[in-house]
mmCIF file of C-alpha atoms in Angstrom:
data_model
loop_
_atom_site.group_PDB
_atom_site.id
_atom_site.type_symbol
_atom_site.label_atom_id
_atom_site.label_comp_id
_atom_site.label_asym_id
_atom_site.label_seq_id
_atom_site.Cartn_x
_atom_site.Cartn_y
_atom_site.Cartn_z
ATOM 1 C CA UNK A 41 74.035 -31.565 16.954
ATOM 2 C CA UNK A 42 70.713 -30.458 15.337
ATOM 3 C CA UNK A 43 68.865 -31.619 18.319
ATOM 4 C CA UNK A 44 71.189 -29.581 20.643
ATOM 5 C CA UNK A 45 70.332 -26.381 18.680
ATOM 6 C CA UNK A 46 66.517 -27.101 18.932
ATOM 7 C CA UNK A 47 66.681 -27.245 22.769
ATOM 8 C CA UNK A 48 68.949 -24.081 23.162
ATOM 9 C CA UNK A 49 66.168 -22.101 20.995
ATOM 10 C CA UNK A 50 63.904 -22.520 24.078
ATOM 11 C CA UNK A 51 65.857 -19.820 26.056
ATOM 12 C CA UNK A 52 65.865 -17.374 23.228
ATOM 13 C CA UNK A 53 66.576 -13.732 23.957
ATOM 14 C CA UNK A 54 67.814 -14.415 27.468
ATOM 15 C CA UNK A 55 70.736 -16.639 26.264
ATOM 16 C CA UNK A 56 71.678 -13.959 23.606
ATOM 17 C CA UNK A 57 71.845 -11.423 26.223
ATOM 18 C CA UNK A 58 73.889 -13.802 28.506
ATOM 19 C CA UNK A 59 76.325 -14.701 25.587
ATOM 20 C CA UNK A 60 76.689 -11.114 24.543
ATOM 21 C CA UNK A 61 77.486 -9.928 28.055
ATOM 22 C CA UNK A 62 80.246 -12.767 28.334
ATOM 23 C CA UNK A 63 81.822 -11.757 25.084
ATOM 24 C CA UNK A 64 82.321 -8.213 26.447
ATOM 25 C CA UNK A 65 85.209 -9.582 28.491
ATOM 26 C CA UNK A 66 84.439 -8.586 32.113
ATOM 27 C CA UNK A 67 82.720 -11.328 34.061
ATOM 28 C CA UNK A 68 81.261 -9.131 36.725
ATOM 29 C CA UNK A 69 79.871 -6.614 34.062
ATOM 30 C CA UNK A 70 78.719 -9.512 32.136
ATOM 31 C CA UNK A 71 76.650 -10.820 35.164
ATOM 32 C CA UNK A 72 75.206 -7.535 35.718
ATOM 33 C CA UNK A 73 74.104 -7.181 32.049
ATOM 34 C CA UNK A 74 72.602 -10.604 32.158
ATOM 35 C CA UNK A 75 70.706 -9.887 35.470
ATOM 36 C CA UNK A 76 69.627 -6.618 33.973
ATOM 37 C CA UNK A 77 68.396 -8.322 30.864
ATOM 38 C CA UNK A 78 66.304 -10.935 32.957
ATOM 39 C CA UNK A 79 64.611 -8.189 34.903
ATOM 40 C CA UNK A 80 63.724 -6.280 31.923
ATOM 41 C CA UNK A 81 62.079 -9.298 30.461
ATOM 42 C CA UNK A 82 60.104 -9.965 33.612
ATOM 43 C CA UNK A 83 59.019 -6.161 33.745
ATOM 44 C CA UNK A 84 57.747 -6.449 30.196
ATOM 45 C CA UNK A 85 56.089 -9.766 30.799
ATOM 46 C CA UNK A 86 58.324 -11.499 28.231
ATOM 47 C CA UNK A 87 58.929 -15.296 28.591
ATOM 48 C CA UNK A 88 62.400 -16.801 28.648
ATOM 49 C CA UNK A 89 61.241 -19.849 26.685
ATOM 50 C CA UNK A 90 59.145 -20.580 23.533
ATOM 51 C CA UNK A 91 57.108 -23.553 25.053
ATOM 52 C CA UNK A 92 53.333 -23.446 24.718
ATOM 53 C CA UNK A 93 51.348 -21.196 26.948
ATOM 54 C CA UNK A 94 50.229 -23.689 29.564
ATOM 55 C CA UNK A 95 47.985 -22.834 32.416
ATOM 56 C CA UNK A 96 48.881 -23.748 35.837
ATOM 57 C CA UNK A 97 46.742 -23.225 39.034
ATOM 58 C CA UNK A 98 47.652 -22.834 42.714
ATOM 59 C CA UNK A 99 45.102 -23.525 45.452
ATOM 60 C CA UNK A 100 46.173 -22.885 49.061
ATOM 61 C CA UNK A 101 44.646 -23.069 52.662
ATOM 62 C CA UNK A 102 45.624 -19.544 53.118
ATOM 63 C CA UNK A 103 43.100 -17.206 55.117
ATOM 64 C CA UNK A 104 42.559 -13.608 53.937
ATOM 65 C CA UNK A 105 45.419 -11.163 54.594
ATOM 66 C CA UNK A 106 48.167 -13.772 55.397
ATOM 67 C CA UNK A 107 51.358 -12.184 54.040
ATOM 68 C CA UNK A 108 53.089 -15.535 53.799
ATOM 69 C CA UNK A 109 51.097 -16.370 50.888
ATOM 70 C CA UNK A 110 51.847 -13.047 49.090
ATOM 71 C CA UNK A 111 55.380 -14.294 49.054
ATOM 72 C CA UNK A 112 54.503 -17.639 47.682
ATOM 73 C CA UNK A 113 52.524 -16.135 45.033
ATOM 74 C CA UNK A 114 55.281 -13.519 44.278
ATOM 75 C CA UNK A 115 57.739 -16.624 43.598
ATOM 76 C CA UNK A 116 55.044 -18.488 41.475
ATOM 77 C CA UNK A 117 54.185 -15.385 39.516
ATOM 78 C CA UNK A 118 57.764 -14.569 38.605
ATOM 79 C CA UNK A 119 58.439 -18.091 37.534
ATOM 80 C CA UNK A 120 55.317 -18.094 35.391
ATOM 81 C CA UNK A 121 56.513 -15.005 33.545
ATOM 82 C CA UNK A 122 59.897 -16.711 32.788
ATOM 83 C CA UNK A 123 58.248 -20.184 31.692
ATOM 84 C CA UNK A 124 55.514 -18.482 29.641
ATOM 85 C CA UNK A 125 52.793 -19.827 32.054
ATOM 86 C CA UNK A 126 49.251 -18.381 32.795
ATOM 87 C CA UNK A 127 49.033 -18.536 36.576
ATOM 88 C CA UNK A 128 45.821 -18.656 38.518
ATOM 89 C CA UNK A 129 45.399 -18.555 42.239
ATOM 90 C CA UNK A 130 42.680 -19.302 44.611
ATOM 91 C CA UNK A 131 42.526 -19.933 48.421
ATOM 92 C CA UNK A 132 40.246 -20.698 51.270
ATOM 93 C CA UNK A 133 40.978 -21.655 54.848
ATOM 94 C CA UNK A 134 37.810 -23.939 54.827
ATOM 95 C CA UNK A 135 38.968 -27.249 53.699
ATOM 96 C CA UNK A 136 35.908 -28.214 51.748
ATOM 97 C CA UNK A 137 35.937 -24.904 49.861
ATOM 98 C CA UNK A 138 39.577 -25.396 49.197
ATOM 99 C CA UNK A 139 38.715 -28.890 47.584
ATOM 100 C CA UNK A 140 35.823 -27.300 45.508
ATOM 101 C CA UNK A 141 38.246 -24.609 44.070
ATOM 102 C CA UNK A 142 40.577 -27.454 43.093
ATOM 103 C CA UNK A 143 37.623 -29.274 41.380
ATOM 104 C CA UNK A 144 36.775 -25.876 39.531
ATOM 105 C CA UNK A 145 40.432 -25.911 38.051
ATOM 106 C CA UNK A 146 40.047 -29.554 36.983
ATOM 107 C CA UNK A 147 36.871 -28.839 35.360
ATOM 108 C CA UNK A 148 38.720 -26.073 33.454
ATOM 109 C CA UNK A 149 41.206 -28.554 32.334
ATOM 110 C CA UNK A 150 44.368 -26.716 33.616
ATOM 111 C CA UNK A 151 47.743 -28.097 32.549
ATOM 112 C CA UNK A 152 49.167 -28.443 36.069
ATOM 113 C CA UNK A 153 47.958 -28.047 39.609
ATOM 114 C CA UNK A 154 49.899 -26.812 42.913
ATOM 115 C CA UNK A 155 47.981 -27.544 46.196
ATOM 116 C CA UNK A 156 48.537 -27.527 49.884
ATOM 117 C CA UNK A 157 47.482 -30.240 52.191
ATOM 118 C CA UNK A 158 47.025 -28.518 55.464
ATOM 119 C CA UNK A 159 43.753 -30.651 56.054
ATOM 120 C CA UNK A 160 44.714 -33.782 53.832
ATOM 121 C CA UNK A 161 41.588 -35.785 54.296
ATOM 122 C CA UNK A 162 39.557 -33.163 52.681
ATOM 123 C CA UNK A 163 41.904 -33.045 49.753
ATOM 124 C CA UNK A 164 42.522 -36.563 48.994
ATOM 125 C CA UNK A 165 39.719 -37.377 46.592
ATOM 126 C CA UNK A 166 40.012 -34.159 44.554
ATOM 127 C CA UNK A 167 43.799 -34.600 44.260
ATOM 128 C CA UNK A 168 43.154 -38.100 43.015
ATOM 129 C CA UNK A 169 40.625 -36.700 40.476
ATOM 130 C CA UNK A 170 43.411 -34.466 39.162
ATOM 131 C CA UNK A 171 45.899 -37.104 38.617
ATOM 132 C CA UNK A 172 43.136 -39.496 36.842
ATOM 133 C CA UNK A 173 42.477 -36.462 34.588
ATOM 134 C CA UNK A 174 46.154 -36.410 33.630
ATOM 135 C CA UNK A 175 46.789 -33.163 35.416
ATOM 136 C CA UNK A 176 50.251 -33.215 37.190
ATOM 137 C CA UNK A 177 50.095 -32.075 40.790
ATOM 138 C CA UNK A 178 52.714 -30.638 42.968
ATOM 139 C CA UNK A 179 52.112 -30.097 46.803
ATOM 140 C CA UNK A 180 53.593 -27.321 48.677
ATOM 141 C CA UNK A 181 54.059 -26.097 52.177
ATOM 142 C CA UNK A 182 51.998 -28.578 54.053
ATOM 143 C CA UNK A 183 51.237 -32.334 53.533
ATOM 144 C CA UNK A 184 54.631 -33.735 52.895
ATOM 145 C CA UNK A 185 53.733 -37.000 54.650
ATOM 146 C CA UNK A 186 50.759 -37.517 52.379
ATOM 147 C CA UNK A 187 51.944 -36.019 48.995
ATOM 148 C CA UNK A 188 53.341 -39.336 47.495
ATOM 149 C CA UNK A 189 50.528 -41.344 48.551
ATOM 150 C CA UNK A 190 47.983 -38.987 46.920
ATOM 151 C CA UNK A 191 49.824 -39.198 43.606
ATOM 152 C CA UNK A 192 51.724 -35.729 43.540
ATOM 153 C CA UNK A 193 54.736 -35.473 41.504
ATOM 154 C CA UNK A 194 56.664 -34.016 44.682
ATOM 155 C CA UNK A 195 56.352 -31.797 47.708
ATOM 156 C CA UNK A 196 58.150 -28.527 48.137
ATOM 157 C CA UNK A 197 58.263 -27.146 51.623
ATOM 158 C CA UNK A 198 59.886 -27.669 55.056
ATOM 159 C CA UNK A 199 59.365 -30.728 57.023
ATOM 160 C CA UNK A 200 57.129 -29.163 59.872
ATOM 161 C CA UNK A 201 58.433 -31.573 62.628
ATOM 162 C CA UNK A 202 62.004 -30.996 61.712
ATOM 163 C CA UNK A 203 61.352 -27.184 61.809
ATOM 164 C CA UNK A 204 59.617 -27.581 65.380
ATOM 165 C CA UNK A 205 62.728 -29.501 66.648
ATOM 166 C CA UNK A 206 64.964 -26.803 65.464
ATOM 167 C CA UNK A 207 62.846 -24.267 67.504
ATOM 168 C CA UNK A 208 63.088 -26.398 70.526
ATOM 169 C CA UNK A 209 66.860 -26.547 70.171
ATOM 170 C CA UNK A 210 66.977 -22.780 69.771
ATOM 171 C CA UNK A 211 64.856 -22.206 72.859
ATOM 172 C CA UNK A 212 67.294 -24.552 74.776
ATOM 173 C CA UNK A 213 70.194 -22.611 73.541
ATOM 174 C CA UNK A 214 68.548 -19.267 74.818
ATOM 175 C CA UNK A 215 67.958 -20.774 78.144
ATOM 176 C CA UNK A 216 64.188 -20.638 77.923
ATOM 177 C CA UNK A 217 62.167 -22.801 80.539
ATOM 178 C CA UNK A 218 58.616 -22.317 79.742
ATOM 179 C CA UNK A 219 57.115 -21.727 76.157
ATOM 180 C CA UNK A 220 53.727 -21.058 74.735
ATOM 181 C CA UNK A 221 53.161 -22.299 71.119
ATOM 182 C CA UNK A 222 50.265 -20.209 69.556
ATOM 183 C CA UNK A 223 48.234 -22.428 67.075
ATOM 184 C CA UNK A 224 46.031 -20.093 64.714
ATOM 185 C CA UNK A 225 44.315 -22.568 62.688
ATOM 186 C CA UNK A 226 42.619 -25.609 64.390
ATOM 187 C CA UNK A 227 42.925 -28.839 62.197
ATOM 188 C CA UNK A 228 46.013 -27.813 60.512
ATOM 189 C CA UNK A 229 48.276 -30.758 60.675
ATOM 190 C CA UNK A 230 51.512 -28.767 59.819
ATOM 191 C CA UNK A 231 50.667 -26.497 62.871
ATOM 192 C CA UNK A 232 50.424 -29.445 65.127
ATOM 193 C CA UNK A 233 53.633 -30.877 63.852
ATOM 194 C CA UNK A 234 55.410 -27.596 64.457
ATOM 195 C CA UNK A 235 54.401 -27.626 68.149
ATOM 196 C CA UNK A 236 54.920 -31.244 68.628
ATOM 197 C CA UNK A 237 58.494 -31.031 67.019
ATOM 198 C CA UNK A 238 59.265 -27.989 69.360
ATOM 199 C CA UNK A 239 57.929 -30.136 72.365
ATOM 200 C CA UNK A 240 60.227 -32.999 71.404
ATOM 201 C CA UNK A 241 63.513 -31.177 71.726
ATOM 202 C CA UNK A 242 62.601 -28.564 74.163
ATOM 203 C CA UNK A 243 63.984 -29.255 77.605
ATOM 204 C CA UNK A 244 61.547 -26.998 79.294
ATOM 205 C CA UNK A 245 57.695 -26.935 79.474
ATOM 206 C CA UNK A 246 55.757 -26.280 76.302
ATOM 207 C CA UNK A 247 51.950 -25.220 76.340
ATOM 208 C CA UNK A 248 49.780 -25.049 73.183
ATOM 209 C CA UNK A 249 47.385 -22.116 72.878
ATOM 210 C CA UNK A 250 44.693 -22.299 70.271
ATOM 211 C CA UNK A 251 43.523 -19.118 68.823
ATOM 212 C CA UNK A 252 41.253 -17.987 65.933
ATOM 213 C CA UNK A 253 43.756 -16.531 63.530
ATOM 214 C CA UNK A 254 41.024 -14.745 61.450
ATOM 215 C CA UNK A 255 40.352 -12.276 64.370
ATOM 216 C CA UNK A 256 43.698 -10.540 65.276
ATOM 217 C CA UNK A 257 42.387 -8.746 68.253
ATOM 218 C CA UNK A 258 41.248 -11.919 69.727
ATOM 219 C CA UNK A 259 44.729 -13.507 69.069
ATOM 220 C CA UNK A 260 46.380 -10.661 70.899
ATOM 221 C CA UNK A 261 43.923 -10.803 73.827
ATOM 222 C CA UNK A 262 44.179 -14.531 74.082
ATOM 223 C CA UNK A 263 48.036 -14.371 74.429
ATOM 224 C CA UNK A 264 47.923 -11.268 76.667
ATOM 225 C CA UNK A 265 45.465 -13.175 78.999
ATOM 226 C CA UNK A 266 47.732 -16.114 79.042
ATOM 227 C CA UNK A 267 50.898 -14.239 79.934
ATOM 228 C CA UNK A 268 49.125 -12.336 82.697
ATOM 229 C CA UNK A 269 47.849 -15.548 84.142
ATOM 230 C CA UNK A 270 51.238 -17.179 84.000
ATOM 231 C CA UNK A 271 54.258 -14.879 84.531
ATOM 232 C CA UNK A 272 56.672 -17.884 84.331
ATOM 233 C CA UNK A 273 56.210 -18.084 80.688
ATOM 234 C CA UNK A 274 59.431 -16.921 79.242
ATOM 235 C CA UNK A 275 58.905 -17.538 75.504
ATOM 236 C CA UNK A 276 56.023 -17.389 73.011
ATOM 237 C CA UNK A 277 56.112 -18.913 69.627
ATOM 238 C CA UNK A 278 53.711 -17.924 66.960
ATOM 239 C CA UNK A 279 53.195 -19.988 63.902
ATOM 240 C CA UNK A 280 53.009 -17.297 61.309
ATOM 241 C CA UNK A 281 54.611 -13.932 60.758
ATOM 242 C CA UNK A 282 51.570 -11.837 60.984
ATOM 243 C CA UNK A 283 50.696 -13.228 64.451
ATOM 244 C CA UNK A 284 54.090 -12.289 65.790
ATOM 245 C CA UNK A 285 53.263 -8.527 66.155
ATOM 246 C CA UNK A 286 50.158 -9.469 67.972
ATOM 247 C CA UNK A 287 52.302 -11.486 70.383
ATOM 248 C CA UNK A 288 54.665 -8.440 70.804
ATOM 249 C CA UNK A 289 51.619 -6.106 71.601
ATOM 250 C CA UNK A 290 50.333 -8.794 74.012
ATOM 251 C CA UNK A 291 53.678 -8.932 75.796
ATOM 252 C CA UNK A 292 53.823 -5.115 76.285
ATOM 253 C CA UNK A 293 50.243 -4.747 77.402
ATOM 254 C CA UNK A 294 50.713 -7.709 79.982
ATOM 255 C CA UNK A 295 53.954 -6.396 81.283
ATOM 256 C CA UNK A 296 55.603 -9.855 80.391
ATOM 257 C CA UNK A 297 59.470 -10.292 79.905
ATOM 258 C CA UNK A 298 58.771 -13.326 77.591
ATOM 259 C CA UNK A 299 60.821 -13.601 74.381
ATOM 260 C CA UNK A 300 58.682 -13.479 71.050
ATOM 261 C CA UNK A 301 59.732 -15.889 68.371
ATOM 262 C CA UNK A 302 57.859 -17.052 65.383
ATOM 263 C CA UNK A 303 57.838 -19.155 62.348
ATOM 264 C CA UNK A 304 57.936 -17.409 59.103
ATOM 265 C CA UNK A 305 59.460 -14.059 57.793
ATOM 266 C CA UNK A 306 58.163 -10.854 56.315
ATOM 267 C CA UNK A 307 59.094 -7.149 56.385
ATOM 268 C CA UNK A 308 57.671 -6.443 59.719
ATOM 269 C CA UNK A 309 59.290 -9.671 61.275
ATOM 270 C CA UNK A 310 62.682 -8.508 59.827
ATOM 271 C CA UNK A 311 62.215 -5.180 61.324
ATOM 272 C CA UNK A 312 61.081 -6.697 64.773
ATOM 273 C CA UNK A 313 64.315 -8.718 64.725
ATOM 274 C CA UNK A 314 66.458 -5.850 63.964
ATOM 275 C CA UNK A 315 65.018 -3.745 66.671
ATOM 276 C CA UNK A 316 65.104 -6.753 69.359
ATOM 277 C CA UNK A 317 61.360 -7.116 69.613
ATOM 278 C CA UNK A 318 61.724 -10.549 68.368
ATOM 279 C CA UNK A 319 64.185 -13.124 69.281
ATOM 280 C CA UNK A 320 64.369 -15.373 66.145
ATOM 281 C CA UNK A 321 62.330 -16.465 63.188
ATOM 282 C CA UNK A 322 62.095 -19.633 61.268
ATOM 283 C CA UNK A 323 62.257 -18.984 57.564
ATOM 284 C CA UNK A 324 60.846 -21.620 55.247
ATOM 285 C CA UNK A 325 61.638 -19.373 52.229
ATOM 286 C CA UNK A 326 58.013 -19.262 50.859
ATOM 287 C CA UNK A 327 59.050 -17.537 47.636
ATOM 288 C CA UNK A 328 61.155 -20.748 46.762
ATOM 289 C CA UNK A 329 57.908 -22.894 47.401
ATOM 290 C CA UNK A 330 55.907 -20.758 44.685
ATOM 291 C CA UNK A 331 58.810 -20.326 42.224
ATOM 292 C CA UNK A 332 59.924 -23.964 42.448
ATOM 293 C CA UNK A 333 56.512 -25.322 42.105
ATOM 294 C CA UNK A 334 55.762 -23.650 38.796
ATOM 295 C CA UNK A 335 59.244 -24.138 37.572
ATOM 296 C CA UNK A 336 58.950 -27.960 38.350
ATOM 297 C CA UNK A 337 55.514 -28.302 36.708
ATOM 298 C CA UNK A 338 56.946 -26.585 33.499
ATOM 299 C CA UNK A 339 59.984 -28.846 33.625
ATOM 300 C CA UNK A 340 57.740 -31.825 33.983
ATOM 301 C CA UNK A 341 55.450 -30.705 30.962
ATOM 302 C CA UNK A 342 58.475 -29.871 28.871
ATOM 303 C CA UNK A 343 60.930 -32.505 29.532
ATOM 304 C CA UNK A 344 59.365 -35.184 32.041
ATOM 305 C CA UNK A 345 61.619 -34.022 34.879
ATOM 306 C CA UNK A 346 60.806 -34.751 38.396
ATOM 307 C CA UNK A 347 63.030 -33.739 41.443
ATOM 308 C CA UNK A 348 63.068 -35.274 44.961
ATOM 309 C CA UNK A 349 63.579 -38.908 44.333
ATOM 310 C CA UNK A 350 60.190 -39.591 45.985
ATOM 311 C CA UNK A 351 61.107 -37.354 48.939
ATOM 312 C CA UNK A 352 60.220 -33.702 49.790
ATOM 313 C CA UNK A 353 62.248 -30.912 48.307
ATOM 314 C CA UNK A 354 62.974 -28.912 51.629
ATOM 315 C CA UNK A 355 62.979 -25.130 51.533
ATOM 316 C CA UNK A 356 63.759 -24.918 55.392
ATOM 317 C CA UNK A 357 64.060 -24.406 58.200
ATOM 318 C CA UNK A 358 66.563 -21.619 58.361
ATOM 319 C CA UNK A 359 66.694 -19.899 61.874
ATOM 320 C CA UNK A 360 67.101 -15.952 61.426
ATOM 321 C CA UNK A 361 68.169 -13.740 64.085
ATOM 322 C CA UNK A 362 69.106 -10.209 64.782
ATOM 323 C CA UNK A 363 72.346 -10.452 63.161
ATOM 324 C CA UNK A 364 70.769 -11.567 59.994
ATOM 325 C CA UNK A 365 67.882 -8.928 59.832
ATOM 326 C CA UNK A 366 69.744 -6.218 58.139
ATOM 327 C CA UNK A 367 70.881 -8.271 55.280
ATOM 328 C CA UNK A 368 67.367 -9.507 54.675
ATOM 329 C CA UNK A 369 65.785 -5.960 54.721
ATOM 330 C CA UNK A 370 65.979 -5.353 50.919
ATOM 331 C CA UNK A 371 64.489 -8.845 50.264
ATOM 332 C CA UNK A 372 61.651 -8.496 52.630
ATOM 333 C CA UNK A 373 60.829 -5.099 51.559
ATOM 334 C CA UNK A 374 60.418 -6.159 47.904
ATOM 335 C CA UNK A 375 58.147 -9.111 49.062
ATOM 336 C CA UNK A 376 60.373 -12.044 48.155
ATOM 337 C CA UNK A 377 61.571 -13.000 51.739
#
């Protein structure tokens, strides 16, 4: 029984708040009080556990200004507060630079690493170095096929091929015949898998369009030119939320009637869905990717837990349409969806 009491001490003040609320009698009121206590603890930067203050670092392949990764960081940061973790973040859309950033954190002897494998060949050696150094690694978002082989504990994200297949099915359901898949980062294996998955299940014709995702005016111009050249295109699928608006603007300028659809969700995409400017979005729930990665590293350090059973922990895909947009508005505005 003493051992049980020792484990319970790890949740400290939060457990006391929950117990106090439940003893008050009304379950609805108790739930609200517990939630209020949790939010207050987060706002004051208080941990919900008394484990050591470990340091976890995340290194992603994000380019500058990609709102998707703001949501990932939001989840990771909130889990870090709860778990008494010092959280570090760095990113580069250049594969070698990403690997160098991971090496920097290895040299700093962090207690856990979270990495993306958008360009897995460039990351293989440095992930192996981390595991040899005794640093547990979790991969997120991209690289589910390579994660286990590279020595990571688990992978958290969506299966990109499965997500693409869901898009192909949705395009078929909507009666689309010719679609454009806009890839904004050449060499990103996850992007290629999304488009190839779409092609696999789409009964119509799918064409790939490669653009420079770091130059939004060029992205818009490239989509516009394609729509003007080929008026038979009746759907444009972008692979990231920031590029959906560029496609909407390109459609207007080109005088096209193509439906604009996108992978990923943010406040602007939710608004576009509600207004009817976008047909649907594929949400892979990036907040979960950040939150669960930090939480699972904490669980591994604290109690040697590993989730997934050797398979990826899936966070998507979830098809979101106009009927879902209003319900998601509050979440997107606070930066968690």
